[in-house]
């Protein structure tokens, strides 16, 4: 995520072991501790401070460079209190003031050291949060700051070359992300296959997932491919916008500066589509024996997803099989060997705040940290639960303390969780891509909830008066629409 630091610049690795389950931000002895009266530390950890003091703590000096965990956490959380443009402008003002003081002292060595540290800070900012610079006025402010810095480098072009490379990388990142936004897929709406629903037998040429892929491991691998492609387009600021959006709702304000979190919506939509696809594949099978085979196949796929570390696809598959149109197929389930499914449901048991799942996730995360191969590094959490964790962290802790200072201890923890997600999403998928299988997973027709019930009732007839009434009503509704 960040460039390697220069040898002359003391730092600690970003989110090192000191960021455990508690808050962090411990100041390292060799970095110097710049703590004014408006910054509060506890056991060496920064826990609160005024916005102005936190901004000053971000800006390097001749003898000080901020901890990289602090840079990431503050840049991530600051957008709740101050727009990126205003923050950059304040950083520029502090830099200019320090530069003028150093120039007055006519100490070129110190001025050169200070310049190198400012460039490093800007590099880390543009790499970690490139979208902060999409606005023209922010980019203009960046150019003005870098222009003032290059005036210190009249003897050689080292600083100018570094800034040019940083700017080129930033433009490339923005271009790539904007291209994704332009070509992002439209949300796929559930569709009904009239031939399958309104006829007692399916069309002969109709495909199902087993005709495309009958190996549970391979299908799980292709699902992992899709998951990693989607999470690769999610950025830290996208996740932080959840907090910003909630604050806006709490304050009954409409935040015009909040970009639509289309990447989050697209990823959430993928989960729902996968759940509905699983239910569709099961419900549209007419023969009980083949339907039983389909259920057992998806159980095996979910188990392989679990073994890979792809918990999001696993949860989507389980959710699809727990939808009422599938769950009511008692004759089918009576033929299914449910022992493996029971184990999967145990892992996803919601009791005690999904304690079993969290234990499994922690195990996968530990495996990823010590892994030698990409296969062992894969960790794809259940995204809805991940978002809820951030939501509850935000709701149970205030942004500001009673004395008006920013509750930075809260943002250490939010930042830690987001950083973990960012680390997991960077894993390169080790499995060979199968375009045929992926095309089916992404484009196969899926039934609406109504259509699923009709197909379910036609596979196994209604068992009581309520189901019979629902079946007749739904069938009539779909026929009229057709």
Coordinates of C-alpha atoms in Angstrom, one line a residue:
X1 CA 0.0 0.0 0.0
X2 CA 2.8 2.4 0.8
X3 CA 6.2 2.9 -0.8
X4 CA 9.2 1.8 1.1
X5 CA 10.5 4.5 3.4
X6 CA 13.8 6.2 2.8
X7 CA 16.8 5.1 4.9
X8 CA 17.1 8.5 6.5
X9 CA 13.5 8.4 7.7
X10 CA 12.8 6.4 10.9
X11 CA 9.5 4.6 10.7
X12 CA 7.8 1.5 11.9
X13 CA 6.1 -1.0 9.5
X14 CA 2.5 -0.1 8.8
X15 CA 0.1 -1.8 11.2
X16 CA 2.8 -3.9 12.8
X17 CA 2.3 -6.3 15.7
X18 CA 1.6 -3.4 18.0
X19 CA -1.8 -3.0 16.5
X20 CA -3.4 -5.9 18.3
X21 CA -6.9 -6.2 19.5
X22 CA -6.6 -2.8 21.3
X23 CA -5.9 0.7 20.1
X24 CA -2.4 1.6 19.2
X25 CA -0.4 4.4 17.7
X26 CA 2.5 4.0 20.1
X27 CA 5.2 6.5 19.4
X28 CA 8.6 4.9 18.8
X29 CA 11.5 6.2 20.9
X30 CA 13.7 7.0 17.8
X31 CA 10.9 8.9 16.2
X32 CA 10.5 11.6 18.8
X33 CA 7.3 12.2 20.6
X34 CA 5.7 15.5 19.5
X35 CA 2.9 15.8 22.0
X36 CA 1.5 19.2 22.7
X37 CA -1.1 20.1 25.3
X38 CA -3.9 19.1 22.9
X39 CA -2.7 15.5 22.5
X40 CA -3.4 12.9 25.1
X41 CA -1.4 9.7 25.4
X42 CA -2.0 6.7 27.6
X43 CA 0.8 4.2 28.0
X44 CA 2.5 5.7 25.0
X45 CA -0.7 5.4 22.9
X46 CA -2.4 8.4 21.4
X47 CA -6.0 8.3 22.5
X48 CA -7.4 11.8 21.9
X49 CA -6.6 15.3 20.7
X50 CA -8.0 18.4 19.1
X51 CA -8.2 18.4 15.3
X52 CA -5.6 21.1 15.0
X53 CA -3.1 19.1 17.2
X54 CA -3.8 15.9 15.3
X55 CA -3.0 17.7 12.0
X56 CA 0.2 19.1 13.4
X57 CA 1.1 15.6 14.6
X58 CA 0.7 14.4 10.9
X59 CA 3.2 16.9 9.5
X60 CA 6.9 15.9 9.7
X61 CA 9.7 18.2 11.1
X62 CA 13.4 18.0 10.7
X63 CA 13.6 15.6 13.7
X64 CA 10.3 13.9 13.5
X65 CA 8.3 11.6 11.1
X66 CA 4.9 10.3 12.1
X67 CA 4.3 6.6 12.6
X68 CA 2.9 5.0 9.5
X69 CA 0.0 3.6 11.4
X70 CA -0.9 7.1 12.5
X71 CA -0.7 8.5 8.9
X72 CA -3.1 5.8 7.7
X73 CA -5.5 6.1 10.6
X74 CA -5.6 9.9 10.7
X75 CA -6.0 10.3 6.9
X76 CA -8.7 7.7 7.0
X77 CA -10.7 9.1 9.9
X78 CA -10.0 12.8 9.3
X79 CA -12.6 13.0 6.4
X80 CA -15.3 12.8 9.1
X81 CA -14.2 16.1 10.5
X82 CA -12.6 17.9 7.6
X83 CA -12.7 17.5 3.8
X84 CA -9.5 16.3 2.1
X85 CA -9.0 19.6 0.4
X86 CA -9.1 21.6 3.6
X87 CA -6.8 19.1 5.3
X88 CA -4.3 19.3 2.5
X89 CA -4.4 23.1 2.6
X90 CA -3.7 23.1 6.4
X91 CA -0.8 20.7 5.8
X92 CA 0.5 23.0 3.2
X93 CA 0.3 26.0 5.5
X94 CA 2.3 24.2 8.2
X95 CA 4.9 23.0 5.7
X96 CA 5.3 26.5 4.4
X97 CA 5.8 28.0 7.8
X98 CA 8.4 25.4 8.7
X99 CA 10.2 25.8 5.4
X100 CA 10.4 29.6 5.9
X101 CA 11.9 29.1 9.4
X102 CA 14.5 26.7 8.0
X103 CA 15.4 29.1 5.2
X104 CA 15.9 31.8 7.7
X105 CA 18.4 29.6 9.6
X106 CA 20.2 29.0 6.2
X107 CA 20.8 25.4 7.1
X108 CA 20.5 23.5 3.7
X109 CA 21.0 20.1 5.2
X110 CA 18.0 20.4 7.5
X111 CA 15.9 22.0 4.7
X112 CA 16.8 19.0 2.5
X113 CA 15.9 16.5 5.2
X114 CA 12.6 18.3 5.9
X115 CA 11.8 18.4 2.1
X116 CA 12.4 14.6 1.8
X117 CA 10.0 13.9 4.7
X118 CA 7.2 16.1 3.2
X119 CA 7.5 14.3 -0.1
X120 CA 7.3 10.9 1.7
X121 CA 4.1 12.0 3.5
X122 CA 2.6 13.1 0.2
X123 CA 3.6 9.8 -1.4
X124 CA 1.9 7.8 1.3
X125 CA -1.2 10.0 1.1
X126 CA -1.6 9.7 -2.7
X127 CA -1.0 6.0 -2.7
X128 CA -3.3 5.1 0.2
X129 CA -6.1 7.5 -0.7
X130 CA -5.7 8.5 -4.4
X131 CA -9.4 9.3 -4.6
X132 CA -8.9 12.2 -2.2
X133 CA -7.2 14.0 -5.2
X134 CA -9.9 13.4 -7.8
X135 CA -11.3 17.0 -7.2
X136 CA -9.5 19.6 -9.3
X137 CA -9.0 22.0 -6.4
X138 CA -7.3 19.3 -4.3
X139 CA -5.0 18.4 -7.2
X140 CA -4.2 22.1 -7.6
X141 CA -3.4 22.4 -3.9
X142 CA -1.1 19.4 -4.2
X143 CA 0.7 21.0 -7.2
X144 CA 1.1 24.3 -5.2
X145 CA 2.7 22.5 -2.3
X146 CA 5.1 20.5 -4.5
X147 CA 6.0 23.6 -6.4
X148 CA 7.0 25.3 -3.2
X149 CA 9.1 22.3 -2.2
X150 CA 10.9 22.1 -5.6
X151 CA 12.3 25.6 -5.0
X152 CA 14.6 23.9 -2.4
X153 CA 16.1 21.7 -5.1
X154 CA 17.5 24.1 -7.6
X155 CA 20.9 22.4 -7.5
X156 CA 19.7 19.1 -8.9
X157 CA 16.4 17.5 -10.1
X158 CA 16.0 14.8 -7.5
X159 CA 13.0 16.3 -5.8
X160 CA 11.4 17.2 -9.1
X161 CA 11.9 13.7 -10.4
X162 CA 10.3 12.2 -7.3
X163 CA 7.3 14.5 -7.4
X164 CA 6.8 13.8 -11.2
X165 CA 6.8 10.0 -10.5
X166 CA 4.4 10.5 -7.6
X167 CA 2.0 12.6 -9.8
X168 CA 2.1 10.1 -12.6
X169 CA 1.3 7.2 -10.3
X170 CA -1.6 9.2 -8.8
X171 CA -3.1 10.0 -12.2
X172 CA -2.8 6.3 -13.2
X173 CA -4.6 5.3 -10.0
X174 CA -7.4 7.8 -10.6
X175 CA -7.7 6.8 -14.2
X176 CA -8.0 3.1 -13.3
X177 CA -10.6 3.7 -10.7
X178 CA -12.7 6.1 -12.9
X179 CA -12.6 3.5 -15.7
X180 CA -14.0 0.9 -13.3
X181 CA -16.8 3.4 -12.3
X182 CA -17.7 3.9 -15.9
X183 CA -17.9 0.3 -16.9
X184 CA -19.2 -1.1 -13.7
X185 CA -21.9 -3.7 -14.2
X186 CA -25.5 -2.7 -13.8
X187 CA -27.2 -4.4 -11.0
X188 CA -28.6 -7.7 -12.3
X189 CA -32.4 -7.9 -11.8
X190 CA -33.9 -11.3 -11.0
X191 CA -35.6 -12.7 -14.1
X192 CA -38.0 -15.6 -14.6
X193 CA -37.7 -18.4 -17.1
X194 CA -41.3 -18.8 -18.2
X195 CA -40.7 -22.1 -19.8
X196 CA -39.3 -23.7 -16.7
X197 CA -42.0 -22.3 -14.3
X198 CA -45.1 -22.8 -16.4
X199 CA -44.3 -26.3 -17.7
X200 CA -44.0 -29.5 -15.8
X201 CA -40.8 -30.4 -17.6
X202 CA -37.8 -28.2 -18.3
X203 CA -36.6 -27.5 -21.8
X204 CA -34.2 -30.1 -23.1
X205 CA -31.5 -27.6 -24.0
X206 CA -31.7 -25.8 -20.7
X207 CA -28.3 -25.6 -18.9
X208 CA -27.7 -25.9 -15.2
X209 CA -24.6 -25.4 -13.1
X210 CA -23.7 -29.1 -13.1
X211 CA -23.5 -29.1 -16.9
X212 CA -21.0 -26.3 -16.7
X213 CA -19.0 -27.5 -13.7
X214 CA -19.5 -30.6 -11.7
X215 CA -16.4 -30.3 -9.5
X216 CA -17.2 -28.5 -6.2
X217 CA -13.5 -27.5 -5.7
X218 CA -13.3 -25.9 -9.1
X219 CA -16.5 -24.0 -8.6
X220 CA -15.4 -22.7 -5.2
X221 CA -12.1 -21.6 -6.9
X222 CA -14.0 -19.6 -9.5
X223 CA -16.2 -18.1 -6.9
X224 CA -13.1 -17.0 -5.1
X225 CA -11.8 -15.4 -8.3
X226 CA -15.0 -13.3 -8.6
X227 CA -14.9 -12.3 -4.9
X228 CA -11.3 -11.1 -5.1
X229 CA -12.0 -9.2 -8.3
X230 CA -14.9 -7.4 -6.6
X231 CA -13.1 -6.6 -3.4
X232 CA -10.1 -5.2 -5.3
X233 CA -12.3 -2.3 -6.3
X234 CA -13.2 -1.4 -2.7
X235 CA -11.0 1.3 -1.0
X236 CA -10.5 2.4 2.6
X237 CA -12.4 5.6 2.0
X238 CA -15.4 3.7 0.6
X239 CA -15.7 1.9 3.9
X240 CA -15.2 5.1 5.9
X241 CA -18.1 6.6 4.0
X242 CA -20.4 4.3 5.9
X243 CA -19.5 6.2 9.1
X244 CA -19.8 9.6 7.3
X245 CA -23.2 8.6 5.9
X246 CA -24.5 7.5 9.3
X247 CA -23.3 10.8 10.8
X248 CA -25.2 12.6 8.1
X249 CA -28.4 10.6 8.8
X250 CA -28.0 11.2 12.6
X251 CA -27.7 14.9 11.9
X252 CA -30.5 14.9 9.4
X253 CA -28.2 16.4 6.8
X254 CA -27.7 15.5 3.2
X255 CA -24.0 15.2 2.5
X256 CA -23.5 16.3 -1.1
X257 CA -19.8 15.6 -0.9
X258 CA -20.3 11.9 -0.2
X259 CA -19.6 9.8 -3.3
X260 CA -22.0 7.0 -3.9
X261 CA -20.5 3.8 -2.6
X262 CA -21.2 2.0 -5.8
X263 CA -18.4 -0.6 -5.1
X264 CA -20.0 -1.6 -1.8
X265 CA -23.5 -1.8 -3.4
X266 CA -22.1 -3.9 -6.3
X267 CA -20.4 -6.3 -3.9
X268 CA -23.5 -6.6 -1.7
X269 CA -25.5 -7.2 -4.9
X270 CA -23.2 -10.0 -5.9
X271 CA -23.9 -11.8 -2.5
X272 CA -27.6 -11.6 -3.1
X273 CA -27.4 -12.8 -6.7
X274 CA -25.3 -15.8 -5.7
X275 CA -27.8 -16.7 -3.0
X276 CA -30.7 -16.4 -5.5
X277 CA -28.7 -18.4 -8.1
X278 CA -28.2 -21.3 -5.7
X279 CA -31.9 -21.3 -4.9
X280 CA -32.8 -21.1 -8.6
X281 CA -30.5 -24.0 -9.5
X282 CA -32.2 -26.1 -6.8
X283 CA -35.8 -25.2 -7.3
X284 CA -35.9 -25.4 -11.1
X285 CA -34.9 -29.1 -11.1
X286 CA -38.0 -31.2 -11.6
X287 CA -36.8 -34.7 -10.6
X288 CA -36.2 -35.3 -6.9
X289 CA -33.1 -37.4 -7.3
X290 CA -31.4 -34.7 -9.5
X291 CA -32.6 -32.0 -7.1
X292 CA -31.0 -33.9 -4.2
X293 CA -27.8 -34.1 -6.1
X294 CA -27.9 -30.4 -6.7
X295 CA -28.4 -29.6 -3.0
X296 CA -25.5 -31.9 -2.1
X297 CA -23.3 -30.3 -4.8
X298 CA -23.8 -26.8 -3.3
X299 CA -23.1 -28.2 0.2
X300 CA -19.8 -29.5 -1.1
X301 CA -19.1 -26.2 -2.9
X302 CA -19.7 -24.2 0.4
X303 CA -17.4 -26.6 2.3
X304 CA -14.6 -26.0 -0.3
X305 CA -15.2 -22.3 0.0
X306 CA -14.7 -22.6 3.8
X307 CA -11.5 -24.5 3.3
X308 CA -10.2 -21.9 0.9
X309 CA -11.1 -19.0 3.3
X310 CA -13.8 -17.7 1.1
X311 CA -16.4 -17.1 3.8
X312 CA -18.5 -14.6 1.8
X313 CA -19.4 -17.1 -0.9
X314 CA -19.9 -19.8 1.7
X315 CA -22.4 -17.6 3.5
X316 CA -24.2 -16.7 0.3
X317 CA -24.6 -20.4 -0.6
X318 CA -25.9 -21.3 2.8
X319 CA -28.3 -18.3 2.7
X320 CA -29.6 -19.5 -0.7
X321 CA -30.3 -23.0 0.7
X322 CA -32.0 -21.5 3.7
X323 CA -34.4 -19.4 1.6
X324 CA -38.0 -20.6 2.2
X325 CA -38.6 -22.0 -1.3
X326 CA -35.6 -24.3 -0.8
X327 CA -36.0 -25.0 2.9
X328 CA -39.6 -26.2 2.4
X329 CA -38.6 -29.0 0.0
X330 CA -38.9 -31.6 2.8
X331 CA -38.9 -34.7 0.5
X332 CA -35.7 -33.5 -1.1
X333 CA -34.0 -32.7 2.1
X334 CA -35.0 -36.2 3.5
X335 CA -32.7 -37.7 0.8
X336 CA -29.8 -35.3 1.4
X337 CA -26.9 -36.4 3.6
X338 CA -27.1 -33.3 5.8
X339 CA -24.1 -34.0 8.2
X340 CA -21.8 -31.8 6.1
X341 CA -24.5 -29.1 5.9
X342 CA -25.0 -29.2 9.7
X343 CA -21.2 -28.5 10.1
X344 CA -21.4 -25.5 7.8
X345 CA -24.4 -24.1 9.6
X346 CA -22.6 -24.6 12.9
X347 CA -19.7 -22.4 11.6
X348 CA -22.3 -19.8 10.6
X349 CA -24.4 -20.0 13.7
X350 CA -25.5 -16.4 14.5
X351 CA -25.6 -17.0 18.3
X352 CA -23.1 -15.1 20.4
X353 CA -22.5 -12.7 17.6
X354 CA -21.4 -15.3 15.2
X355 CA -18.8 -16.6 17.6
X356 CA -18.0 -19.8 15.6
X357 CA -17.5 -17.8 12.4
X358 CA -15.3 -15.3 14.1
X359 CA -13.1 -18.1 15.4
X360 CA -12.8 -19.6 12.0
X361 CA -12.0 -16.1 10.5
X362 CA -9.3 -15.6 13.1
X363 CA -7.8 -18.9 12.2
X364 CA -7.8 -18.1 8.5
X365 CA -6.2 -14.7 9.3
X366 CA -3.4 -16.3 11.3
X367 CA -2.8 -18.8 8.5
X368 CA -2.6 -16.0 6.0
X369 CA 0.0 -14.1 8.1
X370 CA 2.4 -17.1 8.1
X371 CA 1.5 -18.5 4.7
X372 CA 4.2 -19.2 2.1
X373 CA 1.7 -19.6 -0.8
X374 CA -1.1 -17.5 -2.2
X375 CA -3.6 -20.3 -1.6
X376 CA -3.0 -20.1 2.1
X377 CA -3.2 -16.3 2.2
X378 CA -6.8 -16.1 1.0
X379 CA -9.2 -14.5 3.6
X380 CA -12.6 -13.2 2.3
X381 CA -14.8 -12.3 5.3
X382 CA -18.5 -12.2 5.2
X383 CA -18.9 -8.7 4.0
X384 CA -22.2 -7.9 5.6
X385 CA -20.8 -8.9 9.0
X386 CA -17.7 -6.9 8.4
X387 CA -19.8 -3.8 7.6
X388 CA -21.9 -4.3 10.7
X389 CA -18.8 -4.5 12.9
X390 CA -17.7 -1.1 11.6
X391 CA -21.3 0.2 12.1
X392 CA -21.4 -1.0 15.8
X393 CA -17.9 0.3 16.5
X394 CA -19.1 3.7 15.3
X395 CA -22.4 3.7 17.2
X396 CA -21.1 2.6 20.6
X397 CA -18.2 5.1 20.7
X398 CA -18.6 8.8 20.2
X399 CA -16.5 10.7 17.7
X400 CA -15.7 13.3 20.3
X401 CA -15.1 13.2 24.0
X402 CA -17.0 15.5 26.5
X403 CA -14.1 17.9 26.4
X404 CA -14.5 18.3 22.6
X405 CA -11.4 16.3 21.7
X406 CA -11.5 13.7 18.9
X407 CA -11.8 10.2 20.4
X408 CA -8.9 8.8 18.5
X409 CA -8.9 5.5 20.4
X410 CA -12.1 4.7 18.5
X411 CA -10.5 5.3 15.1
X412 CA -7.5 3.2 15.9
X413 CA -9.8 0.2 16.1
X414 CA -11.9 1.1 13.0
X415 CA -8.7 1.7 11.1
X416 CA -7.2 -1.7 12.2
X417 CA -10.3 -3.6 10.9
X418 CA -10.3 -1.7 7.6
X419 CA -6.5 -2.2 7.2
X420 CA -7.0 -6.0 7.7
X421 CA -9.6 -6.0 5.0
X422 CA -7.2 -4.0 2.7
X423 CA -4.5 -6.5 3.3
X424 CA -6.7 -9.5 2.5
X425 CA -8.0 -7.9 -0.7
X426 CA -4.5 -7.5 -2.1
X427 CA -3.9 -11.3 -2.3
X428 CA -3.5 -12.4 -5.9
X429 CA -5.9 -15.3 -6.8
X430 CA -3.8 -18.4 -7.4
X431 CA -6.5 -20.3 -9.2
X432 CA -6.7 -20.5 -13.0
X433 CA -9.6 -18.5 -14.4
X434 CA -12.3 -20.4 -16.2
X435 CA -14.2 -17.9 -18.4
X436 CA -17.0 -20.4 -19.2
X437 CA -17.8 -21.1 -15.5
X438 CA -17.5 -17.5 -14.5
X439 CA -19.8 -16.4 -17.4
X440 CA -22.4 -18.8 -16.2
X441 CA -22.1 -17.6 -12.6
X442 CA -22.4 -14.0 -13.6
X443 CA -25.0 -14.2 -16.3
X444 CA -27.3 -17.2 -15.7
X445 CA -30.9 -16.2 -15.2
X446 CA -32.1 -16.2 -11.6
X447 CA -35.6 -16.3 -10.4
X448 CA -37.4 -13.7 -8.4
X449 CA -38.7 -14.7 -5.0
X450 CA -42.2 -15.2 -6.4
X451 CA -40.8 -17.4 -9.2
X452 CA -38.8 -19.5 -6.7
X453 CA -42.0 -20.2 -4.7
X454 CA -43.9 -21.3 -7.8
X455 CA -41.0 -23.6 -8.9
X456 CA -40.8 -25.0 -5.4
X457 CA -44.5 -25.7 -5.3
X458 CA -44.4 -27.4 -8.7
X459 CA -41.5 -29.6 -7.5
X460 CA -43.2 -30.5 -4.2
X461 CA -46.8 -29.6 -3.9
X462 CA -48.3 -27.4 -1.2
X463 CA -48.7 -29.2 2.1
X464 CA -51.4 -27.0 3.8
X465 CA -54.1 -24.6 2.9
X466 CA -51.9 -21.6 3.4
X467 CA -49.3 -22.9 0.9
X468 CA -52.1 -23.8 -1.5
X469 CA -53.5 -20.3 -1.4
X470 CA -50.1 -18.8 -1.9
X471 CA -49.3 -21.1 -4.8
X472 CA -52.5 -20.2 -6.6
X473 CA -52.0 -16.5 -6.1
X474 CA -48.4 -16.5 -7.2
X475 CA -49.1 -18.7 -10.3
X476 CA -52.0 -16.4 -11.3
X477 CA -49.8 -13.3 -10.8
X478 CA -47.0 -14.6 -12.9
X479 CA -49.3 -15.8 -15.7
X480 CA -50.9 -12.4 -15.9
X481 CA -47.6 -10.7 -16.2
X482 CA -46.5 -13.1 -18.9

